[in-house]
mmCIF file of C-alpha atoms in Angstrom:
data_model
loop_
_atom_site.group_PDB
_atom_site.id
_atom_site.type_symbol
_atom_site.label_atom_id
_atom_site.label_comp_id
_atom_site.label_asym_id
_atom_site.label_seq_id
_atom_site.Cartn_x
_atom_site.Cartn_y
_atom_site.Cartn_z
ATOM 1 C CA MET A 1 -27.641 25.929 -55.456
ATOM 2 C CA SER A 2 -25.150 28.852 -54.189
ATOM 3 C CA SER A 3 -21.845 28.020 -53.536
ATOM 4 C CA TYR A 4 -20.099 28.364 -50.025
ATOM 5 C CA ASN A 5 -18.557 32.073 -49.752
ATOM 6 C CA GLU A 6 -15.357 31.767 -47.595
ATOM 7 C CA PRO A 7 -15.069 34.795 -45.207
ATOM 8 C CA SER A 8 -12.191 37.016 -45.974
ATOM 9 C CA PHE A 9 -9.297 38.145 -43.335
ATOM 10 C CA GLN A 10 -11.023 40.970 -42.154
ATOM 11 C CA GLN A 11 -14.636 39.495 -41.787
ATOM 12 C CA ARG A 12 -12.517 36.766 -39.696
ATOM 13 C CA VAL A 13 -11.043 39.238 -37.757
ATOM 14 C CA ALA A 14 -14.323 41.287 -37.100
ATOM 15 C CA ALA A 15 -16.288 38.002 -36.151
ATOM 16 C CA ALA A 16 -13.300 37.177 -33.363
ATOM 17 C CA ALA A 17 -13.642 41.159 -32.102
ATOM 18 C CA LYS A 18 -17.242 40.733 -31.662
ATOM 19 C CA ALA A 19 -17.448 37.493 -30.174
ATOM 20 C CA LYS A 20 -14.634 38.924 -27.483
ATOM 21 C CA GLU A 21 -16.620 42.038 -26.971
ATOM 22 C CA LYS A 22 -19.746 39.810 -26.428
ATOM 23 C CA ALA A 23 -17.918 37.557 -23.981
ATOM 24 C CA LEU A 24 -16.612 40.492 -22.290
ATOM 25 C CA GLU A 25 -20.078 42.202 -21.869
ATOM 26 C CA ARG A 26 -21.074 38.820 -20.274
ATOM 27 C CA LEU A 27 -18.456 38.784 -17.869
ATOM 28 C CA ARG A 28 -18.941 42.660 -16.832
ATOM 29 C CA SER A 29 -22.857 41.867 -16.435
ATOM 30 C CA LYS A 30 -22.004 39.196 -13.653
ATOM 31 C CA PRO A 31 -22.822 40.491 -10.267
ATOM 32 C CA PRO A 32 -19.805 40.802 -7.758
ATOM 33 C CA VAL A 33 -19.121 37.781 -5.494
ATOM 34 C CA ASP A 34 -20.435 38.467 -2.250
ATOM 35 C CA ALA A 35 -17.655 38.598 0.473
ATOM 36 C CA ALA A 36 -19.651 36.630 2.719
ATOM 37 C CA ALA A 37 -20.587 34.093 0.491
ATOM 38 C CA LEU A 38 -16.883 33.580 -0.651
ATOM 39 C CA ALA A 39 -15.649 33.344 3.248
ATOM 40 C CA GLU A 40 -18.526 30.580 3.510
ATOM 41 C CA ARG A 41 -17.158 28.745 0.929
ATOM 42 C CA LYS A 42 -13.628 28.850 2.297
ATOM 43 C CA THR A 43 -14.594 27.496 5.520
ATOM 44 C CA ALA A 44 -16.656 24.777 3.884
ATOM 45 C CA SER A 45 -13.565 23.785 1.602
ATOM 46 C CA LEU A 46 -11.194 24.150 4.846
ATOM 47 C CA LYS A 47 -13.595 21.684 6.899
ATOM 48 C CA LYS A 48 -13.393 19.439 3.958
ATOM 49 C CA GLU A 49 -9.764 19.391 3.671
ATOM 50 C CA ALA A 50 -9.396 18.920 7.502
ATOM 51 C CA ALA A 51 -11.936 16.083 7.275
ATOM 52 C CA LYS A 52 -9.837 14.104 4.547
ATOM 53 C CA ALA A 53 -6.739 14.850 6.723
ATOM 54 C CA THR A 54 -7.990 13.373 10.029
ATOM 55 C CA LYS A 55 -9.311 10.410 7.836
ATOM 56 C CA ILE A 56 -6.067 9.944 6.267
ATOM 57 C CA ALA A 57 -3.957 10.385 9.368
ATOM 58 C CA GLU A 58 -6.842 7.710 10.905
ATOM 59 C CA LYS A 59 -5.894 5.495 8.174
ATOM 60 C CA ILE A 60 -2.066 5.660 8.639
ATOM 61 C CA ALA A 61 -2.327 4.875 12.654
ATOM 62 C CA ALA A 62 -4.472 1.913 11.891
ATOM 63 C CA LYS A 63 -1.751 0.448 9.293
ATOM 64 C CA GLN A 64 0.794 1.342 11.717
ATOM 65 C CA ALA A 65 -0.951 -0.534 14.408
ATOM 66 C CA ALA A 66 -1.492 -3.463 12.417
ATOM 67 C CA VAL A 67 2.198 -3.434 11.290
ATOM 68 C CA GLN A 68 3.119 -3.028 15.102
ATOM 69 C CA ALA A 69 1.017 -6.102 16.084
ATOM 70 C CA ALA A 70 2.376 -8.364 13.189
ATOM 71 C CA ALA A 71 5.812 -7.531 14.128
ATOM 72 C CA ARG A 72 5.046 -8.694 18.056
ATOM 73 C CA ALA A 73 3.614 -11.549 16.634
ATOM 74 C CA ALA A 74 6.664 -12.397 14.706
ATOM 75 C CA GLU A 75 8.577 -11.885 17.622
ATOM 76 C CA GLN A 76 6.468 -14.073 19.881
ATOM 77 C CA ALA A 77 6.862 -16.871 16.973
ATOM 78 C CA ALA A 78 10.418 -16.629 16.859
ATOM 79 C CA ALA A 79 10.746 -17.052 20.421
ATOM 80 C CA VAL A 80 8.569 -20.036 20.385
ATOM 81 C CA ALA A 81 10.255 -21.529 17.517
ATOM 82 C CA GLU A 82 13.601 -20.783 19.115
ATOM 83 C CA ALA A 83 12.249 -22.438 22.409
ATOM 84 C CA ALA A 84 11.382 -25.573 20.361
ATOM 85 C CA ALA A 85 14.818 -25.808 18.959
ATOM 86 C CA ALA A 86 16.604 -25.481 22.286
ATOM 87 C CA GLU A 87 14.160 -28.229 23.584
ATOM 88 C CA ALA A 88 14.494 -30.645 20.542
ATOM 89 C CA LYS A 89 18.145 -30.244 20.947
ATOM 90 C CA ALA A 90 18.023 -31.046 24.560
ATOM 91 C CA ASN A 91 16.181 -34.221 23.671
ATOM 92 C CA GLU A 92 18.484 -35.321 21.179
ATOM 93 C CA PRO A 93 20.495 -38.429 22.070
ATOM 94 C CA VAL A 94 24.213 -38.153 22.165
ATOM 95 C CA PRO A 95 26.048 -39.730 19.296
ATOM 96 C CA LEU A 96 27.772 -42.895 20.399
ATOM 97 C CA THR A 97 31.671 -43.163 19.842
ATOM 98 C CA GLU A 98 33.196 -45.898 17.808
ATOM 99 C CA ALA A 99 34.077 -48.364 20.792
ATOM 100 C CA GLU A 100 30.333 -47.888 21.970
ATOM 101 C CA LYS A 101 28.978 -48.426 18.545
ATOM 102 C CA LYS A 102 31.313 -51.979 18.605
ATOM 103 C CA ALA A 103 30.292 -52.962 21.761
ATOM 104 C CA ALA A 104 26.483 -52.888 20.757
ATOM 105 C CA ARG A 105 27.410 -54.555 17.716
ATOM 106 C CA ASP A 106 28.973 -57.521 19.567
ATOM 107 C CA ALA A 107 25.756 -57.459 22.129
ATOM 108 C CA ARG A 108 23.762 -57.965 19.152
ATOM 109 C CA TYR A 109 26.020 -60.744 17.473
ATOM 110 C CA ALA A 110 26.199 -62.646 20.967
ATOM 111 C CA ASN A 111 22.305 -62.517 21.284
ATOM 112 C CA ARG A 112 22.061 -63.601 18.107
ATOM 113 C CA LYS A 113 24.633 -66.812 18.709
ATOM 114 C CA LYS A 114 22.615 -67.202 21.958
ATOM 115 C CA ARG A 115 19.192 -67.992 20.109
ATOM 116 C CA LYS A 116 20.528 -70.715 17.504
#
């Protein structure tokens, strides 16, 4: 079995130059790009971008509409809560003064005494 013969520096440089030349030859042999085909691809790309932009704009508009609807609902809820608080405050009993409390206590005491 023979051992591996490592290529020298000159052999590696020659192989690299040969590979580069082969790649350049492949590139040169390609037919030139047709201007009409290039324009078609460009318009198709622009159409895709425009469709994507309109889709994004529609999403943003829908989100803004949802936010506005939520804000309106929050305002209405706040107004209802405020009205309920005002109604509760209007129906709240007026606190009794000390004299009124004493009179009520005395009346209860008198009623108890009458029952006995």
